[in-house]
CSV table of C-alpha atoms in Angstrom, one decimal:
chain,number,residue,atom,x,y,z
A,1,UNK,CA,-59.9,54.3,10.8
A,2,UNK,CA,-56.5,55.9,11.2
A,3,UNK,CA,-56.0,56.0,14.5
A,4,UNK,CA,-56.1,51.7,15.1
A,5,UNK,CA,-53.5,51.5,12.0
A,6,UNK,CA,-51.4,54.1,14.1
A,7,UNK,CA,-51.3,51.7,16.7
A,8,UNK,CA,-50.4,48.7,15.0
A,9,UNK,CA,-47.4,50.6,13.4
A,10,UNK,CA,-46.7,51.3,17.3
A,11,UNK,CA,-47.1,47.5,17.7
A,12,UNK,CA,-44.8,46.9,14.6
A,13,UNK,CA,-42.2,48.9,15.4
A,14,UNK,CA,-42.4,47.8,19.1
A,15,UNK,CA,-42.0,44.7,18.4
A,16,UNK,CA,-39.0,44.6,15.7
A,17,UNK,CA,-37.0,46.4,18.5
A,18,UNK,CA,-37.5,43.8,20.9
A,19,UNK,CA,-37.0,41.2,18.7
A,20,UNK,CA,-32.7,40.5,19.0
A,21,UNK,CA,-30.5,41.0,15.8
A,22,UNK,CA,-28.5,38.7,14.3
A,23,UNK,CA,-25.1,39.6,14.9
A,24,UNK,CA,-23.6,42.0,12.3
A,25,UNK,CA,-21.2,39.7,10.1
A,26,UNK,CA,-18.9,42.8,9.5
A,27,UNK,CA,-18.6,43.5,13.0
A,28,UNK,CA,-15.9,41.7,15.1
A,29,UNK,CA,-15.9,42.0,18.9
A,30,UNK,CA,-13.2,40.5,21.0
A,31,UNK,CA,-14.9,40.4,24.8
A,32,UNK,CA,-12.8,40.6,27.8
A,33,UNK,CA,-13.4,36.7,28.7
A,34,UNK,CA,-11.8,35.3,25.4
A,35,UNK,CA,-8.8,38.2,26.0
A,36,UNK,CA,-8.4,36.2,28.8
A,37,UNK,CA,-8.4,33.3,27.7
A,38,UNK,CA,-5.6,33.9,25.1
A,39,UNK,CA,-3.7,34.8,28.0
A,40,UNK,CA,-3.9,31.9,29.8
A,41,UNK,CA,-3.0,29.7,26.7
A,42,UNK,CA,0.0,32.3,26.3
A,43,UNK,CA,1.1,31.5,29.9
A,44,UNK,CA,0.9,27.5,29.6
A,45,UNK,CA,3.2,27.6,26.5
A,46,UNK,CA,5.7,30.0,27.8
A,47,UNK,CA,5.8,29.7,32.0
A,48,UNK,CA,5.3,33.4,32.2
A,49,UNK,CA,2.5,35.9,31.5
A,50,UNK,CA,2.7,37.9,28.2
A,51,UNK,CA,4.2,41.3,27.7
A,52,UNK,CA,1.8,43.9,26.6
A,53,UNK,CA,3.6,44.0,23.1
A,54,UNK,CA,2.9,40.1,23.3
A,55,UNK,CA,-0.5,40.8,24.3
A,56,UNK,CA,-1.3,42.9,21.6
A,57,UNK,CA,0.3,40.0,19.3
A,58,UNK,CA,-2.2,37.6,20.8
A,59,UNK,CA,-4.8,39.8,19.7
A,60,UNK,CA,-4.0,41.0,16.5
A,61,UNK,CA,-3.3,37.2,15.5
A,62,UNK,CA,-6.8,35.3,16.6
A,63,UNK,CA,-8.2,38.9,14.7
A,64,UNK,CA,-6.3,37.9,11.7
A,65,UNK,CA,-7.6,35.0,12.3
A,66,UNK,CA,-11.2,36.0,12.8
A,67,UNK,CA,-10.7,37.8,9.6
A,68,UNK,CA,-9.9,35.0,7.6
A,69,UNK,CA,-12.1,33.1,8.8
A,70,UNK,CA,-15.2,35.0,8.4
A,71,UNK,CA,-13.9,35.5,4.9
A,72,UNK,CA,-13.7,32.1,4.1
A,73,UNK,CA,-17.4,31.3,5.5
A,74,UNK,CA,-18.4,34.5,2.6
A,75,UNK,CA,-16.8,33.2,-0.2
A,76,UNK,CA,-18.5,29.6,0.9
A,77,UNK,CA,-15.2,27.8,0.9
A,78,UNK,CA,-16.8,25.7,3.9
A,79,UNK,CA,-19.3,24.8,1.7
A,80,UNK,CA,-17.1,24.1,-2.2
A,81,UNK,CA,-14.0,23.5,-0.8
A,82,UNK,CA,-13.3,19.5,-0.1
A,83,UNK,CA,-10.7,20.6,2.3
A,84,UNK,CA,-12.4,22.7,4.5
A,85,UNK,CA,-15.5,20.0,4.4
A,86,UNK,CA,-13.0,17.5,5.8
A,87,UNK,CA,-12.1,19.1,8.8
A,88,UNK,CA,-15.6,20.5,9.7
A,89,UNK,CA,-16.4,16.8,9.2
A,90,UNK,CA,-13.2,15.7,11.6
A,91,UNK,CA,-14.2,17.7,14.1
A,92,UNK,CA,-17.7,17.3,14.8
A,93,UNK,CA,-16.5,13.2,14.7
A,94,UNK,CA,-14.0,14.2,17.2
A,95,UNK,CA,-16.5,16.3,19.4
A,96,UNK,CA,-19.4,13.2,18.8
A,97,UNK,CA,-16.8,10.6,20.5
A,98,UNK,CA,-15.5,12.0,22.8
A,99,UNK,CA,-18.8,13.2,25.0
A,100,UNK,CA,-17.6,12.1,28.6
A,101,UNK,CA,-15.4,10.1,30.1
A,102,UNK,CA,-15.1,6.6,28.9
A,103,UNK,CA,-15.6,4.4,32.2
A,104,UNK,CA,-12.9,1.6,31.6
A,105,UNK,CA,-14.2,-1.7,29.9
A,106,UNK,CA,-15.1,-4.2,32.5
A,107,UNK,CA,-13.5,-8.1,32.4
A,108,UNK,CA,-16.4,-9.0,31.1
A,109,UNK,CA,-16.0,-6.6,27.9
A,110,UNK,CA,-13.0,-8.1,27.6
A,111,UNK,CA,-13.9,-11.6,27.6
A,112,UNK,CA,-16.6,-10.6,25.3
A,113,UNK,CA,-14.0,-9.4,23.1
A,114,UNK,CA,-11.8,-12.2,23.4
A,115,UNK,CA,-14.4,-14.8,22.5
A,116,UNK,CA,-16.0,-12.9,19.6
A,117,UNK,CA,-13.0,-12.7,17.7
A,118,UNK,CA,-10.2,-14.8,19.1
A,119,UNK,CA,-8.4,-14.4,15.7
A,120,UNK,CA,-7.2,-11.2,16.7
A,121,UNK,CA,-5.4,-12.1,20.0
A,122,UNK,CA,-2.8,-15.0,18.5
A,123,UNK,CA,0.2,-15.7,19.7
A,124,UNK,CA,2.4,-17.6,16.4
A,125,UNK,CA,4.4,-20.4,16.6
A,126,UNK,CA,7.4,-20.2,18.6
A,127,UNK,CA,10.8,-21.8,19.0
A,128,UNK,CA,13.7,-22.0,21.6
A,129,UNK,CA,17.1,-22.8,20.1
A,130,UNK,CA,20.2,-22.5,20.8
A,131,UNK,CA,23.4,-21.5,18.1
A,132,UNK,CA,26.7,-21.8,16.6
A,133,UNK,CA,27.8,-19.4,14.5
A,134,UNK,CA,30.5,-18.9,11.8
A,135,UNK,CA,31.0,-15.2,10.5
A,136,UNK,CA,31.5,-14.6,7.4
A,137,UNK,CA,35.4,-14.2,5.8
A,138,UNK,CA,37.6,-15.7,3.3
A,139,UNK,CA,38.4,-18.9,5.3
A,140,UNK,CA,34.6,-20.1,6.0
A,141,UNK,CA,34.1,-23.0,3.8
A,142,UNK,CA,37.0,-24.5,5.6
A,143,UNK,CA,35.8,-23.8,9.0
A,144,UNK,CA,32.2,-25.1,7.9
A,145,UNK,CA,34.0,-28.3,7.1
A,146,UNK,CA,36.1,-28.3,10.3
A,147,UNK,CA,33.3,-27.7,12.7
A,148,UNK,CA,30.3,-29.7,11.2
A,149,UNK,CA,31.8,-33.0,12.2
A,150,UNK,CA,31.7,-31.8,16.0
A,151,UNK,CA,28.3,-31.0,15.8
A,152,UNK,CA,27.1,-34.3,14.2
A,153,UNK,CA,28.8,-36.0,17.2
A,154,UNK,CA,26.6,-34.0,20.1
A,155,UNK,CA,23.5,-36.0,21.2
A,156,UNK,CA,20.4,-34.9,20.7
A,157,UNK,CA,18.0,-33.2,23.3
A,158,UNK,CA,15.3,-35.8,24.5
A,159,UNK,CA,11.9,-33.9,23.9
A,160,UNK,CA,9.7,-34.2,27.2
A,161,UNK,CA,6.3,-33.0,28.2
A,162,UNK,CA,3.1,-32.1,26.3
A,163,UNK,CA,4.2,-28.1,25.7
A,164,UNK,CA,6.5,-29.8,23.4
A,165,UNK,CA,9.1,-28.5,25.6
A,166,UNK,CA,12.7,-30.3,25.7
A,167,UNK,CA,15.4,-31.1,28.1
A,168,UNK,CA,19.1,-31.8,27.9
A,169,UNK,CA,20.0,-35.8,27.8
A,170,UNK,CA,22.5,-36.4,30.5
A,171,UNK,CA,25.6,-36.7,27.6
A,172,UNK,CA,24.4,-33.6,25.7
A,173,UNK,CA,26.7,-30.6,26.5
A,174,UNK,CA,25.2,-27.4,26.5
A,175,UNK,CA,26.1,-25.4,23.1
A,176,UNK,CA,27.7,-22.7,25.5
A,177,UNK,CA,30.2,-25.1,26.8
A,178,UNK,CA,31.5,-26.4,24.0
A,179,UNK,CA,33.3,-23.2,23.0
A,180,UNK,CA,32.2,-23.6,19.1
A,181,UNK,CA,32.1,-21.1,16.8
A,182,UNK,CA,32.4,-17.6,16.7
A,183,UNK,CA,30.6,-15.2,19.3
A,184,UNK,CA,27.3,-13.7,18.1
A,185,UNK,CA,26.2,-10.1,19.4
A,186,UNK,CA,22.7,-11.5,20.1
A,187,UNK,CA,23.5,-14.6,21.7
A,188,UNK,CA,23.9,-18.3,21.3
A,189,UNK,CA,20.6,-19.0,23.1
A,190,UNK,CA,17.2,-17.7,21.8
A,191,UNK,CA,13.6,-18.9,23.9
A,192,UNK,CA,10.3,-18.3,22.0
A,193,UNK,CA,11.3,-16.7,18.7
A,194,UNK,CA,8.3,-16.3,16.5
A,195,UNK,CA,8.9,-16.5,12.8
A,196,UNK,CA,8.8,-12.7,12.4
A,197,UNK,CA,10.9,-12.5,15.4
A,198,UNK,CA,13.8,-14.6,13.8
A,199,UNK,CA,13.3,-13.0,10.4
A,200,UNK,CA,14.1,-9.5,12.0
A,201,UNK,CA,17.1,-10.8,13.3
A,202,UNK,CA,18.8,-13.0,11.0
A,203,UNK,CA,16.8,-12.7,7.6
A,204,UNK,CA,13.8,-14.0,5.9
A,205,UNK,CA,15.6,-17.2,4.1
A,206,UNK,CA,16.9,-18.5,7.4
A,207,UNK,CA,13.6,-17.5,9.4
A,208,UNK,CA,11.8,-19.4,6.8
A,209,UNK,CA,13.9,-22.6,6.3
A,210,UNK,CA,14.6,-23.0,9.8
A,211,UNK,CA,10.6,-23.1,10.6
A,212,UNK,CA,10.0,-25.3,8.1
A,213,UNK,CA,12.9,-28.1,9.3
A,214,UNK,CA,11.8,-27.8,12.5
A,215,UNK,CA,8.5,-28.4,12.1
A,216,UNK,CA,9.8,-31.8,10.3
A,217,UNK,CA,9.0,-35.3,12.6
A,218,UNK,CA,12.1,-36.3,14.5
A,219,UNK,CA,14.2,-32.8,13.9
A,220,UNK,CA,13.2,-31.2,17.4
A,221,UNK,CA,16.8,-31.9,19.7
A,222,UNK,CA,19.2,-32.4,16.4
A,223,UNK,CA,21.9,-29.8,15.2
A,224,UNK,CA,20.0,-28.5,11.8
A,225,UNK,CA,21.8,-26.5,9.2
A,226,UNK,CA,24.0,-24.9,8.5
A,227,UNK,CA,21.5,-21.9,7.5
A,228,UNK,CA,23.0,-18.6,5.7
A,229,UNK,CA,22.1,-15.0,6.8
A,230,UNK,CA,24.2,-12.0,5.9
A,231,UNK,CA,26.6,-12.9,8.8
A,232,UNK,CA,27.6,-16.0,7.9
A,233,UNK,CA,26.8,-19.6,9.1
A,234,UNK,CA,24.4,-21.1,11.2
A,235,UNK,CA,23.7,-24.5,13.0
A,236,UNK,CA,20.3,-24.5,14.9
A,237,UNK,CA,19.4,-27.2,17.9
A,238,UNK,CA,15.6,-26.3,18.8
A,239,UNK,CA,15.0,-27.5,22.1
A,240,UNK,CA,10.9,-26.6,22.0
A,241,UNK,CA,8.0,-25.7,19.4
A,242,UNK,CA,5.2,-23.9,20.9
A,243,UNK,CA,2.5,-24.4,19.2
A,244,UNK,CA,0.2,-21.4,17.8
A,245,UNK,CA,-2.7,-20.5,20.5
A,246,UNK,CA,-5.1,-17.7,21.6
A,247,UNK,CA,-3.4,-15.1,24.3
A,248,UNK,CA,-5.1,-15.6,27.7
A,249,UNK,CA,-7.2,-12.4,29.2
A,250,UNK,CA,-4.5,-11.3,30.8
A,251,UNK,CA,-1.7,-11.3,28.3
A,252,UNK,CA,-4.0,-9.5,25.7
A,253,UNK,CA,-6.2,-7.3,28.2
A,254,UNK,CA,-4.1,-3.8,26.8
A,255,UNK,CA,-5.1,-4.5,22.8
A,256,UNK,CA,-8.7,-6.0,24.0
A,257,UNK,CA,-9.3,-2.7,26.2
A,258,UNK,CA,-8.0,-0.6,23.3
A,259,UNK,CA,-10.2,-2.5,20.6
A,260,UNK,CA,-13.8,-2.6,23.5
A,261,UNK,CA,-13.1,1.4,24.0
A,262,UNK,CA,-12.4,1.9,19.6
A,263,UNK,CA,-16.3,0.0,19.2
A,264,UNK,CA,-17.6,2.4,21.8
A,265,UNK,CA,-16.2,5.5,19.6
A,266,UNK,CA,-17.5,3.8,17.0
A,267,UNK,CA,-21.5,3.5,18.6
A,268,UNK,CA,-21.5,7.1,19.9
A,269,UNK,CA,-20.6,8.1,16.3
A,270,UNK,CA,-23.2,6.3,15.2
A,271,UNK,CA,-25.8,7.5,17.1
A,272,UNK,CA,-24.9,11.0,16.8
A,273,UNK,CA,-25.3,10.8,13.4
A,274,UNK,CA,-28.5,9.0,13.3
A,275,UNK,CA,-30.0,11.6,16.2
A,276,UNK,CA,-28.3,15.0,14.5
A,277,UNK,CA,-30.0,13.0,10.7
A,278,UNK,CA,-33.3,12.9,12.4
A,279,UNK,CA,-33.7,17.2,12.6
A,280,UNK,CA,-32.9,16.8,8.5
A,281,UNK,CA,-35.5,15.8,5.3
A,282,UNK,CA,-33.3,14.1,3.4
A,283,UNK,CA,-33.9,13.1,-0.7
A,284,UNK,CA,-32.2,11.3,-2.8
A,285,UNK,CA,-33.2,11.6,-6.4
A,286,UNK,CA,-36.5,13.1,-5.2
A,287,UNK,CA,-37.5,10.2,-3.0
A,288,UNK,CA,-37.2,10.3,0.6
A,289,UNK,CA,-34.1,8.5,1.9
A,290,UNK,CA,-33.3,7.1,5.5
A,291,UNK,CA,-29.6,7.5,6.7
A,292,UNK,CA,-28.2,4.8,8.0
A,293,UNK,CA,-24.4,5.8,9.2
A,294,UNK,CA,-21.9,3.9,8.2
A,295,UNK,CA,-19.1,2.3,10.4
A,296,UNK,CA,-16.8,5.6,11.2
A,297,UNK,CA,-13.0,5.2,9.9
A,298,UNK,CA,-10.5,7.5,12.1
């Protein structure tokens, strides 16, 4: 009887000193191939490999690291601390988008893209126009009054084409050549000026009234204004409204490969979650509960 339970304890013990160990959690090793590695990271920062005082830096830092990090895992700060959980979450996203190489999205992506949402890809309203400007001083109102008269008297510009665009009558001088007004730093002459564009550059009341008159039957070609801005005075002649339209593939094909490459992030997130859920019993108030990922904000 003793002799077969003396060979199972052989069999026991046998077998629990094949069987690998878990590696000890108060036992750090630093192997010569991460050593290494430091090193190289050392050299592509600084141009030069590192001294041996640097070297031993390197070490004693990722140690102190390693330390620290171990210590944190102990105390279960990965697990309590809402912090930590974020980046452990950040990361893994990171890791579960960017698997490969992203081919680059085809044309037909891209036109895919384009049609599904074509509110995306607008381009605004435009306007070309041309200026006169007063600056502002102590002597305006009388130079409003001494130049609007001139104006009044300039024909208008004889609207042509179905771009709305516009063309100078034979009699209509060219705003440059009168020699009116004062000289503005951004110009006299302004082509395809979006409402944002104009606001930037001479203030949100003009941008806005200036829109508005010119969208106003009959104003296209006349001198309208004078608008105020923090410089001083404006008249405005828009030669051309461009009406609001979609951006053609080729004009938008930078934002429509950025937003065909962001729903591909977006799918591998999602099925990472959904195949990494699949190893897990998830509950939800005792009943069983199937994950369905949400769409992943960066």
């Amino acid at each position: 009887m003793r002799e077969p339970l003396l060979h199972f304890a052989w069999l026991a013990a046998l077998l629990i000193w094949l069987t690998p160990r878990p590696p000890d959690a108060r036992s750090i090793e630093l192997s010569p191939s991460q050593i290494d590695a430091l090193t190289k990271s050392f050299e592509l920062k600084s141009k030069r490999p590192p001294t041996d005082v640097e070297r031993a830096q390197l070490i004693n830092e990722y140690l102190s690291d390693e330390v620290l990090k171990r210590e944190a895992i102990s105390m279960g700060l990965h697990e309590t601390d809402p912090v930590v959980r974020r980046r452990l979450i950040q990361s893994l996203d990171y890791l579960a988008e960017s698997q490969g190489e992203p081919a680059p999205p085809t044309d037909v992506e891209l036109a895919a893209e384009l049609s599904a949402h074509p509110e995306r890809y607008q381009v605004p309203e435009e306007l070309d126009f041309e200026q006169v400007f007063l600056r502002a001083g102590p002597d305006l109102d009388a130079r409003v009054a001494a130049l609007e008269p001139r104006l009044v008297v300039q024909p208008a510009l004889a609207p042509r084409g179905s771009g709305g665009e516009a063309q100078h009558q034979p009699s209509a001088t060219p705003v440059a050549d009168l020699e009116l007004g004062d000289a503005f730093l951004a110009g006299r002459r302004f082509v395809r000026r979006s409402e944002r564009q104009v606001e930037a550059r001479f203030g949100a009341p003009l941008a806005k009234a200036l829109f508005e008159q010119a969208r106003l039957p009959g104003n296209t070609g006349k001198w309208l204004g004078p608008f105020e801005s923090r410089y001083g005075k404006h008249w405005v002649r828009v030669e051309a409204r461009h009406a609001p339209r979609t951006q053609r593939l080729d004009e938008a094909r930078g934002a429509l490969g950025a937003a065909v490459l962001e729903q591909r992030r977006q799918a591998a997130h999602t099925d990472f979650i959904r195949r990494t859920a699949a190893r897990y019993r998830i509950r939800v108030a005792g009943e069983s509960w199937q994950l369905a990922p949400s769409e992943h904000a960066p």
